């Protein structure tokens, strides 16, 4: 039997990528994405117009279960699609079945590529796509779309996936690339099964009809129960930036059609989400925090809302439970580890040559005060570029570096007997702080005998050997112009390119002609830009945003590279044909788009440095972020040889920070690193780039944008010449570090590790005996449509050692961070003992969620106040049959911040809890579990189909005696729900009519099962006298063991 799971699938493709509304691609069934507002309830009422698209990776928090099926029972997945007809090759969407206990793997950024690899690695004999095709249904046969990819569905085919056609019509797709596989993979043991289906635009549903359920596609798939995986399974679909999940409960036998979605009780329940806070709620219903009311009181305030108020709710109704004690101090005192910090030794010799020391002087004009070490003050001044001309400090507070030259006038050793002495151990950053004045004015220095001034020497232009863009010619600078185009057949209209332009057809990197090498890491699909079909020149072809979303076989994003002489380049490209406007595009690890969500498509230009002879254009690979947008062409103009070295010293023997733990026996958990400018409010800072790159430089090149579909390859030159460019905007963009660096480069990135050996100021850090936590090469963004950087969070997963270290890889490095915090593994904030530690709550209506945001905020950072807060979200209460199995349900351990090096098949040891509730994760039961929880009526019934009346009487006697013994063990009755004592949680008494309908269904099932006496069968009998009237007993026999439940 097959049942309809109305997954009105947003075909896993960002709808805006196709020029359609998000509502053309969405789920139409109860799901995590439809947990916003009352969407799930509306869908169960048949109002599909309330369904909501979701673009949060990998899914939203769990809000209970959405359906129940027997193990292996097939379900029907329905979806609507509307892909872009210009995409080539045609896109695909994916469905995966994952056990709930393995959902931590789904948070890994490589998860989607793992699913694709699982599908591609399946033996051909496992592909059931021909037996389980994708169908198309339309409610009115005369209004069905037609396409070459459709054929009439046969009765035999529909017999495996039945649907009530009525006056409608069902057709099936014939697509050889479709894949439907279930097999055990040693590489990906957590994937139970997966599907891949092509999307054909010729049969796409219109927005209006699909929203009404008149047109949709559907497939059938099964949800098998795997031993040791419990009863909770996730049916997950994804493609592009659309993600959603359906939570499925498996029970012992096939579930009747009327019970697949459970039974609606007309009541509400509350789902708990840990480490959660409702930020900026629309309104609260208990104005002040009140710990005397408690969560139950807050629940009551919501359940008693007048209907006139509840009808106007647009967010979700919920409860916030917060700690009255300061969450930050609580988490810090119990989670944060203490110790002695130390840092690497710096080489100041080169820096000394760039400094003019003026005795008895300080900044003239404006200045900013900062209390810091000399190295920190110098770094801040360097990051301000020409806005900071030097630093001054009081003589008695001066902390000069150990390599300061005492022979340079007017300073000499006698002046600094306490601070400079070649025979003393060298000073290094971290040992001494003073108050420095950062000279930010243009005035001349002023005399002050109490100060000394360290002034920048005049360094000229920040770019070495710069060629002014206003004077560019083909002879005085290198220029490269590439148009991205699909390959056209000889009978098609060919592209006509201007002089000096070259084309790229998506081929792999390699020689092009005699002098150039360029191309892609793996083949990249190209298509035509429908906005430029009249031109057929360098503007007509493009790399689509959908192409960027397809990773290469190694799971990493595709990238385009071209061999060029190293130097500083002005990069100009055309792109941004989506609402996110190129937010995911990365050129030389620099963000190409503005810090704005409303910048329209057009020509973008930014300045970068190429230091390895290869210019790289790529996309972020983070499912919480948009990918790179459409890119039609790119132009590179060499501006100069290199950027000037920043006005800072570099480390002698590697740059590092370490913490000598006060308690070396502690297990190390998370390490949180905040880069300069990374706290709130966020600001882009060149020091953020120093954490990833050697030979630190600092620059603030211009960023240009010509919007409204303006194609202007010479944008940079025309701007320098003050020529008029339509819709031009300009900003001093800085160098906003972005994307992921090449981890194979030993001079790139940082290492977080734990060791029993310290880093040495003379020898650096030895990697021989360290426990590696993570190699950091990816820039952490905060997800969504945001340019902000998040703290770098690394999980050491319980590693032990005397020292926690952060070391930069390679040479010529400078480590500058705002903070590094180390936390204990597997701990939670401890509550204070005083009365003020009692949690408080308030009832509220949340802010409205969107495709990319939730109604609440979740934090995995123990130092974040949100971590100590708890959300309760009110949802409709749905009754489900109890799951059956051996032993308690395993608990899921999701880890959203999974390390990049995590092996797909490796068992997770992080132990982080899910942010969502798992209230029915532990609903499997055996006899011991039932007695432990005392939450169900338990009956053992021995059914004898052959024999005499005496045997039957003996069976009833045994049942009654067993039931009486069980009743003695249960003194508390039903287990109450989380928030109210008058509700049972897993199995509740249903009304008489409902029980009678179930009775009829189960009797039919039992009658069918009597003909096959095997290891697994089902029977229905009247309950013993000890049970309530109008109840029935469902007895399930598995491998000779009878398990019963009264419903």
Coordinates of C-alpha atoms in Angstrom, one line a residue, residues 117 158 316 634 676-677 713 746 808 844 901 976:
X117 CA 28.8 10.3 -4.5
X158 CA 0.8 2.9 -11.4
X316 CA 4.7 31.7 16.1
X634 CA 35.8 38.5 -16.7
X676 CA 40.0 41.8 14.6
X677 CA 36.9 43.7 13.6
X713 CA 34.7 45.9 -19.3
X746 CA 51.8 25.0 3.6
X808 CA 49.9 30.0 11.7
X844 CA 5.2 35.8 23.3
X901 CA 38.3 16.8 8.0
X976 CA 2.5 13.6 31.7

